[in-house]
mmCIF file of C-alpha atoms and ligand atoms in Angstrom:
data_model
loop_
_atom_site.group_PDB
_atom_site.id
_atom_site.type_symbol
_atom_site.label_atom_id
_atom_site.label_comp_id
_atom_site.label_asym_id
_atom_site.label_seq_id
_atom_site.Cartn_x
_atom_site.Cartn_y
_atom_site.Cartn_z
ATOM 1 C CA MET A 1 94.817 98.280 80.528
ATOM 2 C CA ARG A 2 98.247 99.435 79.344
ATOM 3 C CA ILE A 3 100.248 101.861 81.459
ATOM 4 C CA VAL A 4 103.482 103.617 80.559
ATOM 5 C CA PHE A 5 105.503 105.003 83.479
ATOM 6 C CA LEU A 6 108.078 107.728 82.880
ATOM 7 C CA ASN A 7 110.909 108.341 85.325
ATOM 8 C CA PRO A 8 113.880 110.692 84.856
ATOM 9 C CA VAL A 9 116.412 108.483 86.668
ATOM 10 C CA GLY A 10 117.362 104.840 87.115
ATOM 11 C CA MET A 11 118.584 105.278 90.694
ATOM 12 C CA ILE A 12 116.242 104.479 93.546
ATOM 13 C CA GLY A 13 115.163 107.444 95.675
ATOM 14 C CA GLY A 14 111.846 108.101 97.417
ATOM 15 C CA ALA A 15 109.805 108.698 94.256
ATOM 16 C CA GLU A 16 111.205 105.528 92.708
ATOM 17 C CA ARG A 17 110.278 103.475 95.761
ATOM 18 C CA VAL A 18 106.713 104.692 95.303
ATOM 19 C CA LEU A 19 106.866 103.687 91.644
ATOM 20 C CA LEU A 20 107.999 100.221 92.762
ATOM 21 C CA SER A 21 105.099 100.007 95.239
ATOM 22 C CA ALA A 22 102.700 101.000 92.457
ATOM 23 C CA THR A 23 103.929 98.383 90.000
ATOM 24 C CA ARG A 24 104.134 95.676 92.682
ATOM 25 C CA GLN A 25 100.500 96.267 93.629
ATOM 26 C CA LEU A 26 99.262 96.548 90.059
ATOM 27 C CA ARG A 27 100.937 93.208 89.319
ATOM 28 C CA ILE A 28 99.082 91.609 92.233
ATOM 29 C CA LEU A 29 95.709 93.296 91.826
ATOM 30 C CA ARG A 30 95.602 93.473 87.992
ATOM 31 C CA PRO A 31 97.967 90.742 86.727
ATOM 32 C CA ASN A 32 96.818 91.070 83.118
ATOM 33 C CA TRP A 33 97.565 94.789 82.777
ATOM 34 C CA SER A 34 100.600 95.637 80.684
ATOM 35 C CA LEU A 35 103.187 97.781 82.475
ATOM 36 C CA VAL A 36 105.994 99.557 80.656
ATOM 37 C CA ALA A 37 108.564 101.932 82.190
ATOM 38 C CA ILE A 38 110.824 104.368 80.365
ATOM 39 C CA LEU A 39 113.749 105.418 82.538
ATOM 40 C CA GLY A 40 116.096 108.336 81.932
ATOM 41 C CA SER A 41 119.228 106.461 83.013
ATOM 42 C CA HIS A 42 120.599 103.036 83.826
ATOM 43 C CA GLY A 43 120.610 101.937 87.443
ATOM 44 C CA PRO A 44 119.133 99.503 89.953
ATOM 45 C CA LEU A 45 115.556 100.631 89.288
ATOM 46 C CA ALA A 46 115.569 98.849 85.924
ATOM 47 C CA GLN A 47 116.398 95.473 87.516
ATOM 48 C CA GLU A 48 113.810 95.874 90.241
ATOM 49 C CA LEU A 49 111.073 96.828 87.791
ATOM 50 C CA THR A 50 112.015 93.994 85.447
ATOM 51 C CA ALA A 51 111.829 91.547 88.356
ATOM 52 C CA LEU A 52 108.269 92.758 88.932
ATOM 53 C CA GLY A 53 107.369 91.963 85.322
ATOM 54 C CA VAL A 54 107.525 95.524 83.989
ATOM 55 C CA VAL A 55 108.942 95.977 80.484
ATOM 56 C CA VAL A 56 111.757 98.503 80.905
ATOM 57 C CA HIS A 57 113.229 100.813 78.249
ATOM 58 C CA ILE A 58 116.144 103.109 78.935
ATOM 59 C CA ALA A 59 116.062 106.410 77.044
ATOM 60 C CA PRO A 60 119.068 108.336 78.377
ATOM 61 C CA ILE A 61 117.941 111.784 79.421
ATOM 62 C CA PRO A 62 120.305 114.453 77.996
ATOM 63 C CA PRO A 63 123.042 115.182 80.579
ATOM 64 C CA ALA A 64 122.325 118.911 80.488
ATOM 65 C CA LEU A 65 118.733 118.215 81.504
ATOM 66 C CA ALA A 66 119.702 115.524 84.021
ATOM 67 C CA GLN A 67 122.122 117.841 85.821
ATOM 68 C CA LEU A 68 119.600 120.596 86.002
ATOM 69 C CA GLY A 69 118.746 119.765 89.532
ATOM 70 C CA ASP A 70 116.759 120.906 92.466
ATOM 71 C CA THR A 71 118.872 123.915 93.262
ATOM 72 C CA GLN A 72 118.803 125.495 89.832
ATOM 73 C CA LEU A 73 115.151 124.721 89.368
ATOM 74 C CA ARG A 74 114.377 126.241 92.758
ATOM 75 C CA GLU A 75 116.268 129.504 92.235
ATOM 76 C CA HIS A 76 114.703 132.525 90.561
ATOM 77 C CA THR A 77 118.124 133.822 89.681
ATOM 78 C CA SER A 78 118.950 130.812 87.510
ATOM 79 C CA ARG A 79 116.347 131.534 84.859
ATOM 80 C CA TRP A 80 118.927 132.511 82.255
ATOM 81 C CA ARG A 81 121.160 129.665 83.185
ATOM 82 C CA PHE A 82 118.158 127.378 82.713
ATOM 83 C CA LEU A 83 117.359 128.747 79.255
ATOM 84 C CA GLU A 84 121.013 128.484 78.270
ATOM 85 C CA THR A 85 121.143 124.875 79.439
ATOM 86 C CA MET A 86 117.978 124.000 77.554
ATOM 87 C CA LEU A 87 119.367 125.577 74.401
ATOM 88 C CA PHE A 88 122.554 123.541 74.642
ATOM 89 C CA ALA A 89 120.530 120.458 75.351
ATOM 90 C CA THR A 90 118.235 120.942 72.356
ATOM 91 C CA PRO A 91 119.774 118.400 69.907
ATOM 92 C CA SER A 92 120.027 115.662 72.512
ATOM 93 C CA LEU A 93 116.579 116.590 73.782
ATOM 94 C CA PHE A 94 115.173 115.890 70.339
ATOM 95 C CA VAL A 95 116.799 112.466 70.268
ATOM 96 C CA TYR A 96 115.435 111.771 73.731
ATOM 97 C CA LEU A 97 111.919 112.901 72.813
ATOM 98 C CA ARG A 98 111.975 110.822 69.647
ATOM 99 C CA LYS A 99 112.868 107.717 71.638
ATOM 100 C CA LEU A 100 110.120 108.456 74.181
ATOM 101 C CA ARG A 101 107.557 108.900 71.434
ATOM 102 C CA GLU A 102 108.663 105.702 69.714
ATOM 103 C CA VAL A 103 108.265 103.594 72.851
ATOM 104 C CA ILE A 104 104.960 105.254 73.710
ATOM 105 C CA GLN A 105 103.601 104.667 70.247
ATOM 106 C CA LYS A 106 104.593 100.999 70.342
ATOM 107 C CA SER A 107 103.154 100.509 73.822
ATOM 108 C CA ARG A 108 99.809 102.150 72.935
ATOM 109 C CA PRO A 109 99.137 103.194 76.543
ATOM 110 C CA ASP A 110 95.716 103.864 78.005
ATOM 111 C CA VAL A 111 97.429 105.918 80.680
ATOM 112 C CA ILE A 112 100.788 107.731 80.924
ATOM 113 C CA HIS A 113 102.064 108.076 84.484
ATOM 114 C CA SER A 114 105.062 110.331 85.086
ATOM 115 C CA HIS A 115 107.058 110.333 88.339
ATOM 116 C CA GLY A 116 109.453 113.280 88.115
ATOM 117 C CA PHE A 117 109.276 116.977 87.263
ATOM 118 C CA LYS A 118 111.591 116.558 84.296
ATOM 119 C CA THR A 119 109.386 113.927 82.714
ATOM 120 C CA HIS A 120 106.170 115.803 83.646
ATOM 121 C CA LEU A 121 107.443 118.699 81.547
ATOM 122 C CA LEU A 122 107.802 116.459 78.519
ATOM 123 C CA THR A 123 104.462 114.636 78.672
ATOM 124 C CA ARG A 124 102.754 117.194 76.466
ATOM 125 C CA MET A 125 105.383 116.806 73.756
ATOM 126 C CA VAL A 126 105.458 113.015 73.849
ATOM 127 C CA SER A 127 101.727 112.476 73.788
ATOM 128 C CA LEU A 128 101.064 114.133 70.471
ATOM 129 C CA GLY A 129 99.174 112.625 67.549
ATOM 130 C CA CYS A 130 97.211 109.492 68.331
ATOM 131 C CA HIS A 131 98.099 109.829 72.021
ATOM 132 C CA SER A 132 96.967 113.414 72.443
ATOM 133 C CA GLN A 133 93.835 112.136 74.191
ATOM 134 C CA THR A 134 95.612 109.676 76.488
ATOM 135 C CA PRO A 135 95.151 110.600 80.159
ATOM 136 C CA VAL A 136 98.400 111.737 81.753
ATOM 137 C CA PHE A 137 99.109 111.556 85.482
ATOM 138 C CA TRP A 138 101.776 113.638 87.115
ATOM 139 C CA HIS A 139 102.736 112.046 90.402
ATOM 140 C CA ILE A 140 103.725 115.039 92.542
ATOM 141 C CA HIS A 141 106.320 114.114 95.169
ATOM 142 C CA ASP A 142 107.481 117.613 96.101
ATOM 143 C CA TYR A 143 106.329 121.172 96.692
ATOM 144 C CA VAL A 144 105.965 122.830 93.306
ATOM 145 C CA SER A 145 105.701 126.332 94.798
ATOM 146 C CA GLU A 146 109.320 126.064 95.977
ATOM 147 C CA ARG A 147 110.506 125.794 92.375
ATOM 148 C CA PRO A 148 109.668 128.950 90.466
ATOM 149 C CA MET A 149 110.967 127.635 87.167
ATOM 150 C CA VAL A 150 109.212 124.281 87.359
ATOM 151 C CA ARG A 151 106.038 126.030 88.438
ATOM 152 C CA LYS A 152 105.995 128.165 85.294
ATOM 153 C CA LEU A 153 106.936 125.327 82.985
ATOM 154 C CA LEU A 154 104.324 122.979 84.417
ATOM 155 C CA ARG A 155 101.633 125.534 83.642
ATOM 156 C CA HIS A 156 102.634 125.282 79.980
ATOM 157 C CA ALA A 157 103.107 121.544 79.982
ATOM 158 C CA ARG A 158 99.643 120.866 81.346
ATOM 159 C CA THR A 159 96.801 119.857 79.007
ATOM 160 C CA PRO A 160 93.115 119.137 79.683
ATOM 161 C CA ARG A 161 94.119 115.459 79.871
ATOM 162 C CA THR A 162 96.612 115.994 82.700
ATOM 163 C CA GLN A 163 95.722 115.095 86.273
ATOM 164 C CA ALA A 164 97.864 115.187 89.380
ATOM 165 C CA LEU A 165 98.406 112.628 92.110
ATOM 166 C CA ALA A 166 99.643 114.219 95.328
ATOM 167 C CA ILE A 167 101.452 112.180 97.984
ATOM 168 C CA SER A 168 99.947 114.144 100.893
ATOM 169 C CA GLN A 169 97.290 116.741 101.648
ATOM 170 C CA SER A 170 100.062 119.249 102.171
ATOM 171 C CA VAL A 171 101.529 118.677 98.686
ATOM 172 C CA ALA A 172 97.993 118.822 97.236
ATOM 173 C CA ARG A 173 97.295 122.204 98.866
ATOM 174 C CA ASP A 174 100.547 123.543 97.494
ATOM 175 C CA LEU A 175 99.825 122.276 93.980
ATOM 176 C CA ALA A 176 96.261 123.602 93.995
ATOM 177 C CA GLN A 177 97.675 127.098 94.498
ATOM 178 C CA VAL A 178 100.149 126.755 91.678
ATOM 179 C CA LEU A 179 97.920 124.996 89.158
ATOM 180 C CA PRO A 180 94.396 125.993 90.124
ATOM 181 C CA GLY A 181 91.643 123.915 88.600
ATOM 182 C CA MET A 182 93.848 120.955 87.765
ATOM 183 C CA PRO A 183 92.170 117.620 88.640
ATOM 184 C CA LEU A 184 93.953 116.438 91.743
ATOM 185 C CA HIS A 185 93.821 113.183 93.729
ATOM 186 C CA VAL A 186 95.526 112.681 97.078
ATOM 187 C CA ILE A 187 97.053 109.212 97.235
ATOM 188 C CA PRO A 188 99.266 108.923 100.314
ATOM 189 C CA ASN A 189 102.378 106.836 99.752
ATOM 190 C CA ALA A 190 102.548 103.276 100.942
ATOM 191 C CA ILE A 191 105.173 100.787 102.016
ATOM 192 C CA ASP A 192 105.373 97.027 102.212
ATOM 193 C CA THR A 193 104.374 96.429 105.837
ATOM 194 C CA HIS A 194 105.465 92.765 105.567
ATOM 195 C CA THR A 195 109.031 93.714 104.677
ATOM 196 C CA PHE A 196 108.997 96.596 107.143
ATOM 197 C CA SER A 197 107.892 94.516 110.078
ATOM 198 C CA PRO A 198 109.123 94.258 113.669
ATOM 199 C CA GLN A 199 110.202 90.629 113.178
ATOM 200 C CA GLY A 200 113.328 89.654 111.295
ATOM 201 C CA PRO A 201 117.102 89.997 111.282
ATOM 202 C CA GLN A 202 118.840 93.118 112.551
ATOM 203 C CA ALA A 203 121.854 94.789 110.971
ATOM 204 C CA ASP A 204 125.082 94.960 112.971
ATOM 205 C CA LEU A 205 125.287 98.736 112.907
ATOM 206 C CA ASP A 206 128.524 99.025 114.880
ATOM 207 C CA ARG A 207 130.340 96.706 112.516
ATOM 208 C CA LEU A 208 128.920 98.492 109.469
ATOM 209 C CA ALA A 209 129.950 101.866 110.917
ATOM 210 C CA GLY A 210 133.394 100.650 112.005
ATOM 211 C CA LEU A 211 132.667 101.474 115.667
ATOM 212 C CA PRO A 212 133.653 99.243 118.611
ATOM 213 C CA ALA A 213 130.741 97.032 119.695
ATOM 214 C CA SER A 214 128.565 98.916 122.148
ATOM 215 C CA ASP A 215 127.092 97.813 125.422
ATOM 216 C CA PRO A 216 123.739 96.072 124.715
ATOM 217 C CA THR A 217 121.914 98.529 126.987
ATOM 218 C CA CYS A 218 123.164 101.515 124.993
ATOM 219 C CA VAL A 219 120.330 103.338 123.187
ATOM 220 C CA ARG A 220 120.797 103.543 119.422
ATOM 221 C CA VAL A 221 119.426 106.504 117.520
ATOM 222 C CA GLY A 222 119.552 106.663 113.753
ATOM 223 C CA LEU A 223 118.763 108.754 110.695
ATOM 224 C CA VAL A 224 118.124 106.977 107.394
ATOM 225 C CA ALA A 225 118.212 109.493 104.543
ATOM 226 C CA THR A 226 119.802 110.566 101.300
ATOM 227 C CA TYR A 227 122.549 113.174 101.626
ATOM 228 C CA ALA A 228 120.280 116.000 100.370
ATOM 229 C CA ASN A 229 121.301 118.992 102.439
ATOM 230 C CA TRP A 230 117.805 119.651 103.821
ATOM 231 C CA LYS A 231 117.590 116.190 105.387
ATOM 232 C CA GLY A 232 119.087 117.666 108.590
ATOM 233 C CA HIS A 233 122.306 115.697 109.096
ATOM 234 C CA MET A 234 124.012 118.595 110.855
ATOM 235 C CA THR A 235 120.974 119.230 113.087
ATOM 236 C CA PHE A 236 121.067 115.590 114.116
ATOM 237 C CA LEU A 237 124.793 115.666 114.921
ATOM 238 C CA GLU A 238 124.365 118.817 117.017
ATOM 239 C CA ALA A 239 121.462 117.260 118.913
ATOM 240 C CA LEU A 240 123.453 114.081 119.555
ATOM 241 C CA ALA A 241 126.240 116.170 121.060
ATOM 242 C CA ARG A 242 123.709 117.313 123.689
ATOM 243 C CA VAL A 243 122.619 113.782 124.658
ATOM 244 C CA PRO A 244 125.569 111.934 126.164
ATOM 245 C CA GLY A 245 125.562 108.161 126.305
ATOM 246 C CA VAL A 246 123.527 107.368 123.187
ATOM 247 C CA ARG A 247 124.971 106.037 119.958
ATOM 248 C CA GLY A 248 124.083 107.747 116.704
ATOM 249 C CA TYR A 249 124.086 106.327 113.188
ATOM 250 C CA ILE A 250 123.638 108.126 109.903
ATOM 251 C CA VAL A 251 122.646 105.675 107.200
ATOM 252 C CA GLY A 252 122.482 106.713 103.559
ATOM 253 C CA GLY A 253 124.433 108.482 100.882
ATOM 254 C CA PRO A 254 124.242 110.771 97.894
ATOM 255 C CA ILE A 255 121.844 109.834 95.094
ATOM 256 C CA TYR A 256 121.549 112.838 92.820
ATOM 257 C CA ALA A 257 124.269 114.126 90.521
ATOM 258 C CA THR A 258 123.420 117.759 91.190
ATOM 259 C CA ALA A 259 126.324 119.762 92.579
ATOM 260 C CA GLY A 260 125.767 121.749 95.752
ATOM 261 C CA SER A 261 122.531 120.054 96.761
ATOM 262 C CA GLN A 262 124.004 117.487 99.122
ATOM 263 C CA VAL A 263 126.188 117.168 102.208
ATOM 264 C CA THR A 264 129.347 115.162 101.679
ATOM 265 C CA LEU A 265 130.787 112.391 103.817
ATOM 266 C CA ALA A 266 133.883 114.578 104.339
ATOM 267 C CA GLU A 267 131.690 117.351 105.789
ATOM 268 C CA LEU A 268 129.959 114.864 108.083
ATOM 269 C CA HIS A 269 133.330 113.537 109.269
ATOM 270 C CA ALA A 270 134.536 117.070 109.969
ATOM 271 C CA GLN A 271 131.409 117.934 111.948
ATOM 272 C CA ARG A 272 131.610 114.689 113.930
ATOM 273 C CA ARG A 273 135.201 115.538 114.839
ATOM 274 C CA ALA A 274 134.353 119.150 115.715
ATOM 275 C CA LEU A 275 131.598 117.972 118.075
ATOM 276 C CA GLY A 276 133.786 115.282 119.654
ATOM 277 C CA LEU A 277 131.438 112.474 118.605
ATOM 278 C CA GLU A 278 133.967 110.168 116.933
ATOM 279 C CA ASP A 279 133.561 107.336 119.420
ATOM 280 C CA ARG A 280 129.761 107.245 119.374
ATOM 281 C CA VAL A 281 128.527 108.305 115.947
ATOM 282 C CA GLY A 282 128.944 106.191 112.830
ATOM 283 C CA PHE A 283 128.262 106.627 109.115
ATOM 284 C CA ILE A 284 126.880 103.725 107.118
ATOM 285 C CA PRO A 285 126.161 103.674 103.384
ATOM 286 C CA PHE A 286 122.683 102.760 102.082
ATOM 287 C CA GLN A 287 121.904 99.165 102.985
ATOM 288 C CA PRO A 288 120.189 96.689 100.681
ATOM 289 C CA HIS A 289 117.753 95.729 103.465
ATOM 290 C CA PRO A 290 116.743 98.922 105.284
ATOM 291 C CA ALA A 291 114.243 97.062 107.519
ATOM 292 C CA GLU A 292 117.244 95.374 109.180
ATOM 293 C CA VAL A 293 118.654 98.809 109.937
ATOM 294 C CA TYR A 294 115.421 100.116 111.504
ATOM 295 C CA ARG A 295 115.086 96.965 113.600
ATOM 296 C CA ALA A 296 118.589 97.520 114.991
ATOM 297 C CA LEU A 297 117.678 101.038 116.174
ATOM 298 C CA ASP A 298 115.789 101.991 119.347
ATOM 299 C CA VAL A 299 114.909 105.435 118.061
ATOM 300 C CA VAL A 300 114.614 106.573 114.441
ATOM 301 C CA VAL A 301 114.801 110.293 113.732
ATOM 302 C CA HIS A 302 113.449 112.263 110.818
ATOM 303 C CA VAL A 303 115.102 115.679 110.948
ATOM 304 C CA SER A 304 114.406 117.424 107.642
ATOM 305 C CA THR A 305 114.932 121.134 108.067
ATOM 306 C CA ARG A 306 112.260 122.154 105.584
ATOM 307 C CA PRO A 307 108.736 120.735 105.313
ATOM 308 C CA GLU A 308 108.911 117.138 104.146
ATOM 309 C CA PRO A 309 106.361 116.348 101.428
ATOM 310 C CA PHE A 310 105.752 112.858 102.887
ATOM 311 C CA GLY A 311 108.768 111.070 104.399
ATOM 312 C CA LEU A 312 108.802 107.385 103.518
ATOM 313 C CA THR A 313 111.386 106.612 106.189
ATOM 314 C CA ILE A 314 108.910 107.735 108.860
ATOM 315 C CA ALA A 315 106.313 105.250 107.619
ATOM 316 C CA GLU A 316 108.939 102.491 107.285
ATOM 317 C CA ALA A 317 110.309 103.022 110.789
ATOM 318 C CA MET A 318 106.797 103.124 112.269
ATOM 319 C CA SER A 319 105.969 99.926 110.433
ATOM 320 C CA CYS A 320 109.072 98.285 111.960
ATOM 321 C CA GLN A 321 107.641 99.225 115.362
ATOM 322 C CA ARG A 322 110.242 101.819 116.276
ATOM 323 C CA ALA A 323 109.986 104.932 118.425
ATOM 324 C CA VAL A 324 110.189 107.739 115.872
ATOM 325 C CA ILE A 325 110.889 111.460 116.186
ATOM 326 C CA VAL A 326 109.496 113.500 113.295
ATOM 327 C CA ALA A 327 110.252 117.011 112.050
ATOM 328 C CA GLN A 328 106.662 118.119 112.322
ATOM 329 C CA ALA A 329 105.782 120.042 109.173
ATOM 330 C CA GLY A 330 104.349 119.468 105.706
ATOM 331 C CA GLY A 331 103.190 115.988 104.743
ATOM 332 C CA ALA A 332 105.318 114.430 107.494
ATOM 333 C CA ALA A 333 103.014 116.014 110.071
ATOM 334 C CA GLU A 334 100.082 114.061 108.560
ATOM 335 C CA LEU A 335 101.716 110.707 109.257
ATOM 336 C CA PHE A 336 101.530 110.599 113.034
ATOM 337 C CA THR A 337 99.728 111.776 116.148
ATOM 338 C CA PRO A 338 102.226 113.466 118.488
ATOM 339 C CA GLY A 339 102.708 111.640 121.749
ATOM 340 C CA VAL A 340 100.589 108.699 120.563
ATOM 341 C CA ASP A 341 102.536 106.951 117.798
ATOM 342 C CA ALA A 342 105.639 109.195 117.508
ATOM 343 C CA LEU A 343 107.099 112.416 118.905
ATOM 344 C CA GLY A 344 107.359 115.651 116.948
ATOM 345 C CA HIS A 345 109.819 118.527 116.976
ATOM 346 C CA THR A 346 110.055 121.819 115.120
ATOM 347 C CA PRO A 347 112.189 121.327 111.983
ATOM 348 C CA GLY A 348 115.759 122.470 112.549
ATOM 349 C CA ASN A 349 115.253 123.056 116.289
ATOM 350 C CA ILE A 350 118.277 121.363 117.867
ATOM 351 C CA ALA A 351 117.152 121.885 121.468
ATOM 352 C CA GLU A 352 113.724 120.304 120.848
ATOM 353 C CA LEU A 353 115.266 117.406 118.976
ATOM 354 C CA ALA A 354 117.821 116.786 121.722
ATOM 355 C CA ASP A 355 115.029 116.934 124.273
ATOM 356 C CA ALA A 356 112.946 114.340 122.384
ATOM 357 C CA ILE A 357 115.963 112.014 121.998
ATOM 358 C CA ASN A 358 116.678 112.410 125.693
ATOM 359 C CA ARG A 359 113.084 111.617 126.671
ATOM 360 C CA LEU A 360 113.059 108.444 124.604
ATOM 361 C CA ALA A 361 116.565 107.380 125.620
ATOM 362 C CA SER A 362 115.674 107.573 129.291
ATOM 363 C CA ASP A 363 112.178 106.070 129.101
ATOM 364 C CA PRO A 364 111.987 102.549 127.625
ATOM 365 C CA THR A 365 108.277 102.301 128.510
ATOM 366 C CA LEU A 366 107.502 105.383 126.428
ATOM 367 C CA ARG A 367 109.555 103.939 123.549
ATOM 368 C CA THR A 368 107.595 100.698 123.637
ATOM 369 C CA ARG A 369 104.210 102.397 123.873
ATOM 370 C CA LEU A 370 104.901 104.727 120.911
ATOM 371 C CA ALA A 371 106.439 101.913 118.864
ATOM 372 C CA GLN A 372 103.495 99.555 119.328
ATOM 373 C CA GLN A 373 101.010 102.217 118.350
ATOM 374 C CA ALA A 374 103.245 103.205 115.414
ATOM 375 C CA ARG A 375 103.041 99.692 113.997
ATOM 376 C CA ARG A 376 99.231 99.763 114.261
ATOM 377 C CA THR A 377 99.087 103.133 112.477
ATOM 378 C CA ALA A 378 101.408 101.922 109.718
ATOM 379 C CA VAL A 379 99.394 98.776 109.002
ATOM 380 C CA GLU A 380 96.167 100.753 109.008
ATOM 381 C CA ARG A 381 97.273 103.695 106.888
ATOM 382 C CA PHE A 382 100.419 102.920 104.879
ATOM 383 C CA ASP A 383 99.751 99.440 103.604
ATOM 384 C CA GLU A 384 100.407 98.932 99.862
ATOM 385 C CA PRO A 385 97.114 97.273 98.824
ATOM 386 C CA ARG A 386 95.185 100.438 99.783
ATOM 387 C CA PHE A 387 97.575 102.417 97.582
ATOM 388 C CA GLY A 388 97.253 99.989 94.653
ATOM 389 C CA GLN A 389 93.471 100.125 94.802
ATOM 390 C CA GLN A 390 93.433 103.930 94.859
ATOM 391 C CA LEU A 391 95.632 103.992 91.754
ATOM 392 C CA ILE A 392 93.417 101.516 89.941
ATOM 393 C CA ASP A 393 90.396 103.645 90.786
ATOM 394 C CA VAL A 394 91.861 106.856 89.375
ATOM 395 C CA TYR A 395 93.197 105.131 86.240
ATOM 396 C CA SER A 396 89.865 103.426 85.594
ATOM 397 C CA HIS A 397 87.906 106.578 86.169
ATOM 398 C CA SER A 398 90.121 108.591 83.828
ATOM 399 C CA THR A 399 89.926 106.065 81.019
ATOM 400 C CA MET A 400 86.161 105.791 81.414
ATOM 401 C CA SER A 401 85.734 109.533 81.098
ATOM 402 C CA HIS A 402 88.193 109.465 78.192
ATOM 403 C CA VAL A 403 86.068 106.999 76.124
HETATM 404 C C1 LIG B 1 110.180 112.867 97.620
HETATM 405 C C2 LIG B 1 109.755 113.634 98.881
HETATM 406 C C3 LIG B 1 109.587 112.695 100.082
HETATM 407 C C4 LIG B 1 108.667 111.543 99.704
HETATM 408 C C5 LIG B 1 109.185 110.850 98.445
HETATM 409 C C6 LIG B 1 108.245 109.755 97.964
HETATM 410 O O1 LIG B 1 111.478 112.389 97.754
HETATM 411 O O2 LIG B 1 110.721 114.630 99.185
HETATM 412 O O3 LIG B 1 109.037 113.379 101.179
HETATM 413 O O4 LIG B 1 108.578 110.613 100.756
HETATM 414 O O5 LIG B 1 109.312 111.776 97.391
HETATM 415 O O6 LIG B 1 107.008 110.270 97.568
#
């Protein structure tokens, strides 16, 4: 079988990590399948895919389309701005579409698998002619209902050959409302539970954050996230201010070029200063080996202030056998059983979050019990081979019904 993956960016965010899991598993389970990826920009994703044996093409996505980010696509009020942007982007969009079509025609895919809204919107236009019957999968990583513009455009971009893959039941329910009747498969994300394991080296977080080395008994609490402004950095800082004695680490950075959609390091510094946390909270950029970061933490927090479609970091931290606190909403709420393999809190509720951090900081037995059960849950539910097999099943089924 020949698969062409489309992705709007070459940077590695959550959706891209899922794409890497997919290709890694397909390589192992179906070594003779041909895998091609067309990426909208240069970046580390190309190297990682190439290392997995995927043939990578870069077709630069027009800047006007690339910069049309979450915020604009989520706002009703930006409809005219959107149309204006698309109009300006038209010539470069044609060049981009031509390149996509060329690569697709050469690759003769049995399946086209798109990983981002921007590429979903183009699948109808690129699979014309001899590929008009090729099954197309839209991998849905986010809530479509929150993006009025995308929602409308997807309705037009859909064809009878389009099917959706949802990363959680919650995302599937949301999509079913927006695109009723569209064939929909729920394939929960997966992680590499061997890489994200309790055993292995630990990062020196204090050194990385430029903080003085802490007492070994000090409890370390950390957030690993992009700088998207709904990931709850400020909530976390406020909660830390209410739990004296623990150290806090914020690991991550900006990944999208969209203005206004992210917190900045300067804002985080200012808030740390305002809360008097300079001596016990550190900021660390994304690390090449995130498992080493989780292993160095006693408690990992997920503090998204709006419902999280899935939350890969939750699965990764659980797989590293950590005590995790989850903002309990959306797909994230499907990943754990409160009080058994993690603790929950209401998204954005500083008092509840501080209370959960406090409970875990003062009760090492509770931390160990949750962490051990978390590892069992992760191996059982988030392991990559299950994910790879589910993908193979939906691809095979779609191509069978296509013949
Ligand atoms: C998106 C979602 C996140 C999910 C990731 C991978 O970034 O916001 O919840 O974990 O995609 O599917």
